Amino acid sequence: MGRCCFYIVGTLSLLLLVTSVTLLVARVFQKAVDQAIEKNIVLRNGTETFDSWEKPPLPVYTQFYFFNVTNPEEILEGETPLVTEVGPYTYRELRDKANVQFGDNGTTISAVSNKAYVFERNLSIGDPKIDLIRTLNIPVVTAMEWVQNHFLREIIEALLKAYQQKLFVTHTVDELLWGYKDEILSLISVFRSDISPYFGLFYGKNGTNDGDYVFLTGEDNYLNFTKIVEWNGKKSLDWWTTEKCNMINGTDGDSFHPLITKEETLYVFPSDFCRSVYLTFSGFESIQGLPAFRYKVPAEILANTSENAGFCIPEGNCLGSGVLNVSICKNGAPIIMSFPHFYQADEKFLSAIAGMHPNEEYHETFVDINPLTGIILRAAKRFQINIYVRKLDEFAETGNIRSLVFPVMFLNESVLIDKETANRLKSVINTTLIITNIPYIIMALGVLFGLIFTGLACRVQGSMDEGTADERAPLIRT
C-alpha cells in the first residue's frame, strides 16, 4: 500500500508540473480572459459599457487660469509684457452623448457629445462675475488681422478709428469665458451675418456640443473601440497642408480600447485643438490601488520638425517649437495654442513674456489608463490660448508693441476615478488575476506533491538501508 501511494504521488506531481507549464506556455487562461474582455467591452445598447460611454460616471473638472496684464502702457512702448496668473476658476463638467444611433451591423454608432459647465465656488479663487482681468482686446486684434487679409478692409479701418478702440481691455472672468457683446463685432456683423456680435473664449460652448461624430463600436475589432470614423460629416480635416496632418486619428479622449500594451501609441482627436495628437507610454502608476499605464503628450507633438510642417499656415510659416497656429480653424482669429506657460516651447516664447514659469507637474498633459480594461483612472488635459499680436503701422492702437505670442488663458481639464468605481473595478481585476494565475496554482500543487514524493522516497530508502534484525546478522556465527 505504501509503495502504491509513493508512485501515485510522484505521478501526480509530474502531471501537475507538466500541465502548469503547458498552460503557461499556451497562455490558455490569459487568452480566455482576453477574449471575454474583447467580447464584453463593445458599445451595445443596454450594457454597462454603453451606459458608461453615454453618461460618463466620473466627475470632470475644468480649471481656468487667466494672465492679468500689469503694464499695458509699457507694452505699447515696446517693453516686455508682465503678466500674473489669476485662478483657478473651477467648473464641473456635465457630459453625455445624445442623438445616439447605431449603424449597420452594430459596427458604428453616431452621436454628439454634449458638455455643460457648472461653477464650483469652493474650488475657485474668486467670483467670475466680479473678478476683473486686463488682457488683449481680442476682437480688435482679430479685426486688424482681417484687414491684413483684405476682409472688409475699409469698413474695419473706419470703425476702429471712429470708436477709438484700445489694445488692452478689462472684463470680468465670466465675460471673457462665456461672452459679451462687443462693439466692433456688433457693427461688423451687420455686414457679415456669419460673424457673431458676441465674443468669449468659450462663447457658445456651454450646454452645446462640438459636432456630429461617428464612432466604431469595437464589434469588429476591440482595437477599434470608440475610434472616430467621421466628424461633422468628414473623414479627414481640410485645414492643413498635408494629408497626414489632416487625418482624424483615435478616439475623442473619453475612452480607450482594452488590453493596452506599453509599446502602443495612443491617438486622440480633441476638436478644440483642430488636429489629432498622440500619447506615448512614460511609466507605471497606481491610482486607488489600481495598476495604470501613464501616457503623455510628447514634446514632438508641437516640435518644429518636418513631420509637423503641414501644420504651418501659411505653408512654410512656422512660428517655432511648442506652439500651433490655429487661426485657420478659428474664423481667422490669430489664436495660437500651446501648453501652459509655454511648457516644452522654445525659449524665445518664455523670455518674451515676464511671468512664465513652466512646470512639468502642473502643465503637462497625461492620462493614466488601466491596461486591462482601457478605463481612464486619472487624466489632465492642459493647454493655453495665446494671441499673436504685432505692430501695424496703419493702426495707432498697436503703438510700438513687439511681435508676440501673447498668453491669455490656460485650462486644466482633469478627471480622477472615485472610490466606489475603483472598488468595482478592483473586483473585476482581482477575478481576472485569479483566473490567469490558475497555472501557477497548479504548479504550486505540483511542487507540493513533489516535496511529498521526495519525503516518501527518502523514507523508503531509509527503510531499505536499515533492513530486519536477521538481515543485519552475520552469515557465519561462532
Coordinates of C-alpha atoms in Angstrom, one line a residue:
M1 CA 0.0 0.0 0.0
G2 CA 2.8 2.4 0.9
R3 CA 4.7 1.7 -2.3
C4 CA 1.4 2.4 -4.3
C5 CA 0.9 5.8 -2.6
F6 CA 4.6 6.5 -3.4
Y7 CA 4.1 6.1 -7.1
I8 CA 0.7 7.9 -7.2
V9 CA 2.2 11.0 -5.5
G10 CA 5.2 11.0 -7.9
T11 CA 3.0 10.6 -11.0
L12 CA 0.5 13.3 -9.8
S13 CA 3.4 15.7 -9.1
L14 CA 4.8 15.2 -12.6
L15 CA 1.4 15.6 -14.2
L16 CA 0.6 18.8 -12.4
L17 CA 4.0 20.4 -13.2
V18 CA 3.8 19.4 -16.9
T19 CA 0.1 20.7 -17.1
S20 CA 1.0 24.0 -15.4
V21 CA 4.0 24.6 -17.8
T22 CA 1.8 23.7 -20.8
L23 CA -0.9 26.1 -19.7
L24 CA 1.6 28.9 -19.1
V25 CA 3.3 28.5 -22.5
A26 CA -0.1 28.2 -24.3
R27 CA -1.5 31.2 -22.3
V28 CA -4.8 29.3 -22.1
F29 CA -6.4 31.2 -19.2
Q30 CA -4.9 34.6 -20.3
K31 CA -6.4 34.1 -23.7
A32 CA -9.7 33.2 -22.2
V33 CA -9.7 36.4 -20.1
D34 CA -8.7 38.5 -23.1
Q35 CA -11.4 37.0 -25.3
A36 CA -14.0 37.7 -22.6
I37 CA -12.9 41.3 -22.3
E38 CA -12.8 41.8 -26.1
K39 CA -16.3 40.4 -26.3
N40 CA -17.8 42.5 -23.4
I41 CA -16.1 45.9 -24.0
V42 CA -18.2 46.8 -27.0
L43 CA -20.8 49.5 -27.5
R44 CA -24.1 47.6 -27.3
N45 CA -27.3 49.1 -26.2
G46 CA -28.2 48.1 -22.6
T47 CA -24.7 47.1 -21.5
E48 CA -22.7 48.7 -18.7
T49 CA -20.0 49.7 -21.2
F50 CA -22.6 51.5 -23.3
D51 CA -24.1 53.3 -20.3
S52 CA -20.7 54.5 -19.1
W53 CA -19.9 55.8 -22.6
E54 CA -23.3 57.5 -23.0
K55 CA -23.2 59.1 -19.5
P56 CA -19.6 59.1 -18.1
P57 CA -19.8 58.4 -14.3
L58 CA -16.5 60.0 -13.4
P59 CA -16.5 63.7 -12.3
V60 CA -14.7 66.0 -14.7
Y61 CA -13.5 69.5 -13.6
T62 CA -12.1 72.3 -15.7
Q63 CA -9.9 75.0 -14.1
F64 CA -9.4 78.2 -15.9
Y65 CA -6.4 80.4 -15.2
F66 CA -6.0 83.9 -16.7
F67 CA -3.0 86.1 -17.3
N68 CA -3.6 89.6 -16.0
V69 CA -1.6 92.3 -17.8
T70 CA 0.1 94.6 -15.3
N71 CA 2.0 97.0 -17.6
P72 CA -0.2 97.8 -20.7
E73 CA 1.3 101.3 -21.3
E74 CA 4.9 100.0 -21.2
I75 CA 4.0 97.1 -23.6
L76 CA 2.8 99.7 -26.2
E77 CA 6.1 101.4 -25.8
G78 CA 7.9 98.2 -26.8
E79 CA 8.8 96.9 -23.3
T80 CA 8.4 93.3 -22.2
P81 CA 4.9 92.3 -21.1
L82 CA 4.5 91.5 -17.4
V83 CA 1.6 89.2 -16.5
T84 CA 0.4 87.5 -13.4
E85 CA -1.5 84.2 -13.2
V86 CA -5.0 84.5 -11.7
G87 CA -7.0 81.4 -10.9
P88 CA -8.3 78.8 -10.7
Y89 CA -11.9 79.4 -11.6
T90 CA -13.3 75.8 -11.4
Y91 CA -16.3 74.4 -13.2
R92 CA -17.8 70.9 -13.0
E93 CA -18.4 69.5 -16.5
L94 CA -21.7 67.7 -17.2
R95 CA -21.2 65.3 -20.1
D96 CA -23.4 63.0 -22.1
K97 CA -23.8 61.6 -25.5
A98 CA -27.0 62.5 -27.3
N99 CA -28.8 61.7 -30.7
V100 CA -27.3 58.2 -30.4
Q101 CA -27.9 56.0 -33.4
F102 CA -26.4 52.6 -34.3
G103 CA -25.2 52.0 -37.8
D104 CA -25.3 48.9 -40.0
N105 CA -24.4 45.6 -38.3
G106 CA -23.7 47.4 -35.0
T107 CA -20.2 48.3 -36.0
T108 CA -20.7 52.1 -36.0
I109 CA -22.6 54.5 -33.8
S110 CA -23.3 58.2 -34.3
A111 CA -23.7 60.8 -31.5
V112 CA -23.0 64.3 -30.3
S113 CA -21.0 65.0 -27.2
N114 CA -22.9 67.5 -25.0
K115 CA -21.0 69.5 -22.5
A116 CA -22.2 71.9 -19.8
Y117 CA -20.3 73.8 -17.1
V118 CA -21.4 74.5 -13.6
F119 CA -19.3 76.9 -11.4
E120 CA -17.8 75.5 -8.2
R121 CA -17.2 78.4 -5.9
N122 CA -15.5 76.3 -3.1
L123 CA -12.9 75.2 -5.6
S124 CA -12.2 78.6 -7.1
I125 CA -10.2 81.7 -6.2
G126 CA -13.0 84.2 -6.6
D127 CA -16.3 85.1 -8.3
P128 CA -16.1 85.1 -12.1
K129 CA -18.9 87.6 -12.3
I130 CA -17.0 90.1 -10.2
D131 CA -13.3 89.5 -10.7
L132 CA -11.7 91.6 -13.4
I133 CA -8.9 90.7 -15.8
R134 CA -7.0 93.0 -18.0
T135 CA -6.0 91.4 -21.3
L136 CA -5.7 91.9 -25.0
N137 CA -8.7 93.2 -26.9
I138 CA -9.0 90.1 -28.9
P139 CA -11.9 91.3 -31.2
V140 CA -9.9 94.3 -32.1
V141 CA -6.7 92.3 -32.8
T142 CA -8.8 89.9 -34.9
A143 CA -10.3 92.7 -36.8
M144 CA -6.9 94.1 -37.6
E145 CA -5.8 90.8 -38.9
W146 CA -8.9 90.7 -41.1
V147 CA -7.8 94.0 -42.6
Q148 CA -4.4 92.4 -43.5
N149 CA -6.3 89.7 -45.4
H150 CA -8.4 92.3 -47.2
F151 CA -11.5 91.3 -45.4
L152 CA -13.9 94.2 -45.0
R153 CA -10.8 96.4 -45.1
E154 CA -12.4 99.8 -45.5
I155 CA -15.3 99.2 -43.0
I156 CA -13.0 97.9 -40.3
E157 CA -10.5 100.7 -40.6
A158 CA -13.3 103.2 -40.3
L159 CA -14.9 101.5 -37.3
L160 CA -11.6 101.3 -35.4
K161 CA -10.9 104.9 -35.9
A162 CA -14.4 106.1 -35.1
Y163 CA -14.7 104.1 -31.9
Q164 CA -11.2 104.6 -30.7
Q165 CA -10.6 101.1 -29.5
K166 CA -7.7 100.2 -27.2
L167 CA -5.4 97.3 -27.5
F168 CA -5.9 96.3 -23.9
V169 CA -9.3 96.0 -22.2
T170 CA -10.7 94.9 -18.8
H171 CA -13.6 92.4 -18.5
T172 CA -14.9 90.0 -15.8
V173 CA -13.8 86.4 -16.0
D174 CA -17.4 85.4 -16.8
E175 CA -17.4 87.8 -19.8
L176 CA -14.1 86.6 -21.1
L177 CA -15.2 83.0 -20.8
W178 CA -18.8 82.9 -21.8
G179 CA -19.1 86.0 -23.9
Y180 CA -20.1 89.7 -24.0
K181 CA -21.5 91.9 -26.8
D182 CA -18.6 93.6 -28.5
E183 CA -18.9 97.0 -30.1
I184 CA -16.8 96.3 -33.1
L185 CA -18.1 92.8 -33.8
S186 CA -21.7 94.1 -33.5
L187 CA -21.1 96.6 -36.3
I188 CA -19.2 94.1 -38.5
S189 CA -22.0 91.5 -38.0
V190 CA -24.3 93.9 -39.8
F191 CA -22.3 93.4 -43.0
R192 CA -21.4 89.7 -42.3
S193 CA -24.2 87.6 -40.8
D194 CA -21.7 84.7 -40.2
I195 CA -19.9 86.8 -37.6
S196 CA -21.4 86.9 -34.1
P197 CA -21.7 90.2 -32.3
Y198 CA -20.6 88.4 -29.1
F199 CA -17.1 87.3 -28.1
G200 CA -15.9 84.9 -25.5
L201 CA -13.1 82.3 -25.3
F202 CA -15.8 79.7 -24.7
Y203 CA -18.7 81.5 -26.2
G204 CA -21.3 79.0 -27.5
K205 CA -19.6 76.1 -25.8
N206 CA -21.7 75.9 -22.6
G207 CA -24.6 73.5 -22.9
T208 CA -23.7 72.6 -26.5
N209 CA -21.6 70.1 -28.5
D210 CA -18.7 70.3 -30.8
G211 CA -20.4 68.5 -33.8
D212 CA -21.6 65.1 -35.0
Y213 CA -19.4 62.1 -34.5
V214 CA -19.4 58.6 -36.0
F215 CA -17.6 56.1 -33.8
L216 CA -16.7 52.4 -34.2
T217 CA -18.3 50.2 -31.5
G218 CA -15.5 47.7 -31.3
E219 CA -17.8 44.9 -32.6
D220 CA -15.5 44.1 -35.4
N221 CA -12.2 44.5 -33.5
Y222 CA -11.6 45.5 -29.9
L223 CA -8.8 47.8 -31.1
N224 CA -11.4 50.0 -32.8
F225 CA -13.4 50.6 -29.6
T226 CA -14.8 54.2 -29.8
K227 CA -12.4 55.1 -32.6
I228 CA -13.6 58.1 -34.6
V229 CA -14.7 57.5 -38.2
E230 CA -16.2 60.8 -39.1
W231 CA -16.5 64.3 -37.5
N232 CA -19.1 66.7 -38.9
G233 CA -19.6 64.5 -41.9
K234 CA -15.8 64.4 -42.8
K235 CA -13.4 61.5 -42.6
S236 CA -10.5 64.0 -42.6
L237 CA -9.8 67.6 -42.0
D238 CA -9.1 70.2 -44.6
W239 CA -7.3 72.9 -42.7
W240 CA -3.7 71.8 -43.0
T241 CA -1.4 71.4 -46.0
T242 CA -0.6 67.6 -45.9
E243 CA -2.8 64.5 -45.9
K244 CA -1.2 63.2 -42.8
C245 CA -1.8 66.3 -40.8
N246 CA -5.4 66.3 -41.8
M247 CA -6.1 62.8 -40.5
I248 CA -8.6 62.2 -37.8
N249 CA -7.0 59.6 -35.6
G250 CA -8.0 57.7 -32.5
T251 CA -10.8 58.4 -30.0
D252 CA -12.2 61.6 -28.6
G253 CA -10.1 61.0 -25.4
D254 CA -13.0 59.9 -23.2
S255 CA -12.3 56.2 -23.7
F256 CA -9.7 53.8 -25.0
H257 CA -9.7 50.2 -26.1
P258 CA -8.9 47.4 -23.5
L259 CA -5.8 45.2 -23.3
I260 CA -3.4 48.2 -23.8
T261 CA 0.3 47.5 -24.1
K262 CA 3.1 49.9 -23.2
E263 CA 4.5 49.6 -26.7
E264 CA 1.4 51.2 -28.1
T265 CA 1.0 54.8 -29.3
L266 CA -2.5 56.1 -28.4
Y267 CA -4.2 58.7 -30.6
V268 CA -6.9 61.2 -29.7
F269 CA -8.7 63.9 -31.6
P270 CA -9.5 66.9 -29.4
S271 CA -11.6 69.1 -31.7
D272 CA -10.7 72.3 -29.8
F273 CA -7.1 71.6 -30.8
C274 CA -8.1 71.4 -34.5
R275 CA -5.9 68.3 -35.0
S276 CA -5.1 64.8 -33.9
V277 CA -2.4 64.2 -31.3
Y278 CA -0.8 61.1 -29.9
L279 CA 0.4 59.9 -26.5
T280 CA 3.3 57.7 -25.6
F281 CA 4.0 55.4 -22.6
S282 CA 6.1 57.0 -19.9
G283 CA 5.8 54.8 -16.8
F284 CA 3.7 52.8 -14.3
E285 CA 1.3 54.3 -11.8
S286 CA -1.1 53.2 -9.1
I287 CA -4.4 55.0 -8.5
Q288 CA -6.7 54.0 -5.7
G289 CA -4.7 50.7 -5.6
L290 CA -5.4 50.0 -9.3
P291 CA -2.5 49.5 -11.8
A292 CA -2.2 52.0 -14.6
F293 CA 0.0 52.9 -17.5
R294 CA 0.8 56.6 -17.8
Y295 CA 0.7 58.1 -21.3
K296 CA 1.9 61.6 -22.0
V297 CA 1.7 64.0 -24.9
P298 CA 5.4 64.3 -26.0
A299 CA 7.2 67.5 -27.0
E300 CA 7.4 66.2 -30.6
I301 CA 3.7 67.0 -31.0
L302 CA 4.4 70.7 -31.3
A303 CA 8.1 70.5 -32.3
N304 CA 9.3 72.5 -35.3
T305 CA 10.1 69.4 -37.4
S306 CA 9.5 68.2 -41.0
E307 CA 6.7 65.9 -39.8
N308 CA 4.8 69.0 -38.4
A309 CA 5.5 71.2 -41.4
G310 CA 2.0 70.6 -42.6
F311 CA 0.6 72.5 -39.6
C312 CA 2.5 75.7 -40.6
I313 CA 0.0 78.2 -42.0
P314 CA 0.6 79.8 -44.5
E315 CA 2.8 77.0 -45.8
G316 CA 6.3 77.3 -44.6
N317 CA 5.4 79.9 -42.0
C318 CA 6.4 78.0 -38.8
L319 CA 6.5 80.0 -35.6
G320 CA 8.7 77.6 -33.7
S321 CA 8.5 74.6 -31.4
G322 CA 5.8 74.5 -28.7
V323 CA 3.1 76.5 -30.4
L324 CA 0.4 75.8 -33.0
N325 CA -1.3 78.5 -35.2
V326 CA -5.0 77.5 -35.3
S327 CA -6.3 80.7 -36.8
I328 CA -7.4 78.8 -39.9
C329 CA -10.0 76.9 -37.9
K330 CA -11.0 79.8 -35.6
N331 CA -12.6 82.1 -38.2
G332 CA -9.3 84.0 -38.8
A333 CA -8.8 85.0 -35.2
P334 CA -5.0 85.0 -34.6
I335 CA -5.2 82.2 -31.9
I336 CA -2.0 80.3 -31.1
M337 CA -2.3 77.1 -29.0
S338 CA 0.5 75.9 -26.6
F339 CA 0.9 74.1 -23.4
P340 CA 0.5 76.2 -20.2
H341 CA 3.3 78.7 -19.5
F342 CA 4.8 77.7 -22.9
Y343 CA 5.9 74.3 -21.4
Q344 CA 8.1 72.5 -23.8
A345 CA 8.2 75.5 -26.1
D346 CA 11.2 77.4 -27.5
E347 CA 13.0 79.7 -25.0
K348 CA 12.1 82.7 -27.2
F349 CA 8.4 82.4 -26.2
L350 CA 9.2 82.3 -22.5
S351 CA 11.7 85.1 -22.4
A352 CA 9.3 87.4 -24.4
I353 CA 6.8 87.4 -21.5
A354 CA 7.7 88.1 -17.9
G355 CA 5.7 85.8 -15.6
M356 CA 6.0 82.5 -17.4
H357 CA 7.0 79.6 -15.1
P358 CA 6.6 76.2 -17.0
N359 CA 6.5 73.2 -14.7
E360 CA 6.1 69.6 -15.7
E361 CA 4.0 68.6 -12.8
Y362 CA 1.4 71.3 -13.3
H363 CA 1.5 71.9 -17.1
E364 CA 1.9 68.6 -18.9
T365 CA -0.9 66.6 -20.4
F366 CA -1.2 63.0 -19.4
V367 CA -3.7 60.1 -19.0
D368 CA -3.4 57.1 -16.6
I369 CA -5.2 54.1 -18.0
N370 CA -5.9 50.7 -16.6
P371 CA -4.3 48.5 -19.2
L372 CA -6.7 45.5 -18.8
T373 CA -9.9 47.4 -19.3
G374 CA -8.8 50.6 -21.0
I375 CA -10.6 52.6 -18.4
I376 CA -9.2 56.1 -17.5
L377 CA -8.3 56.3 -13.9
R378 CA -6.8 59.8 -13.9
A379 CA -6.1 62.4 -16.6
A380 CA -5.2 66.0 -17.1
K381 CA -5.7 67.9 -20.4
R382 CA -3.9 71.2 -20.3
F383 CA -3.5 73.8 -23.0
Q384 CA -3.1 77.5 -23.3
I385 CA -4.8 80.1 -25.6
N386 CA -2.5 82.8 -26.9
I387 CA -3.0 85.6 -29.3
Y388 CA -0.5 86.6 -32.0
V389 CA -0.1 90.4 -31.8
R390 CA 2.3 92.8 -33.7
K391 CA 2.9 96.4 -34.5
L392 CA 0.8 97.5 -37.5
D393 CA 1.7 100.9 -38.9
E394 CA -1.8 101.7 -40.1
F395 CA -3.2 101.2 -36.6
A396 CA -2.0 103.6 -33.9
E397 CA -3.7 101.3 -31.3
T398 CA -0.7 98.9 -31.6
G399 CA 1.8 101.6 -30.7
N400 CA 5.4 100.1 -30.7
I401 CA 4.4 96.7 -29.4
R402 CA 6.8 93.8 -30.2
S403 CA 5.7 90.9 -32.3
L404 CA 4.5 88.5 -29.6
V405 CA 2.7 85.2 -28.9
F406 CA 0.7 86.7 -26.0
P407 CA -0.7 84.4 -23.3
V408 CA -4.4 85.0 -22.4
M409 CA -5.6 82.0 -20.5
F410 CA -4.9 78.3 -19.9
L411 CA -7.1 75.4 -18.7
N412 CA -6.7 72.2 -16.8
E413 CA -9.4 69.7 -17.6
S414 CA -9.0 66.8 -15.1
V415 CA -10.6 63.6 -14.0
L416 CA -10.0 61.1 -11.1
I417 CA -11.7 57.8 -10.5
D418 CA -13.9 57.8 -7.4
K419 CA -13.6 55.2 -4.6
E420 CA -16.9 53.5 -5.5
T421 CA -16.0 53.0 -9.1
A422 CA -12.4 52.0 -8.2
N423 CA -13.7 49.3 -5.8
R424 CA -16.0 47.8 -8.5
L425 CA -13.1 47.8 -10.9
K426 CA -10.9 46.1 -8.3
S427 CA -13.3 43.2 -8.0
V428 CA -13.2 42.7 -11.8
I429 CA -9.4 42.9 -11.9
N430 CA -9.0 40.5 -8.9
T431 CA -11.3 38.0 -10.5
T432 CA -9.2 38.0 -13.7
L433 CA -6.0 37.7 -11.7
I434 CA -7.3 34.6 -10.0
I435 CA -8.2 33.1 -13.4
T436 CA -4.9 33.9 -15.0
N437 CA -3.0 32.6 -12.0
I438 CA -4.6 29.2 -12.2
P439 CA -1.5 27.7 -13.9
Y440 CA 0.7 29.0 -11.0
I441 CA -1.7 27.4 -8.5
I442 CA -1.4 24.1 -10.4
M443 CA 2.3 24.5 -10.4
A444 CA 2.4 25.1 -6.7
L445 CA 0.4 21.9 -6.1
G446 CA 2.8 20.1 -8.3
V447 CA 5.7 21.3 -6.2
L448 CA 3.9 20.4 -3.0
F449 CA 3.3 16.8 -4.2
G450 CA 6.9 16.7 -5.4
L451 CA 8.1 17.6 -1.9
I452 CA 5.8 14.8 -0.5
F453 CA 7.2 12.4 -3.1
T454 CA 10.7 13.3 -2.1
G455 CA 9.9 12.8 1.5
L456 CA 8.4 9.4 0.8
A457 CA 11.4 8.4 -1.3
C458 CA 13.8 9.3 1.5
R459 CA 11.7 7.3 3.9
V460 CA 11.6 4.2 1.7
Q461 CA 15.3 4.5 1.1
G462 CA 15.9 4.7 4.9
S463 CA 13.9 1.6 5.5
M464 CA 15.8 -0.3 2.9
D465 CA 19.1 0.7 4.4
E466 CA 18.1 -0.5 7.9
G467 CA 16.7 -3.9 7.0
T468 CA 15.5 -6.6 9.5
A469 CA 17.4 -8.0 12.5
D470 CA 18.1 -11.3 10.7
E471 CA 19.3 -9.3 7.6
R472 CA 21.8 -7.5 9.8
A473 CA 23.1 -10.7 11.5
P474 CA 26.5 -12.2 10.3
L475 CA 26.3 -15.0 7.9
I476 CA 28.7 -17.2 10.0
R477 CA 28.1 -17.4 13.7
T478 CA 30.6 -18.7 16.2

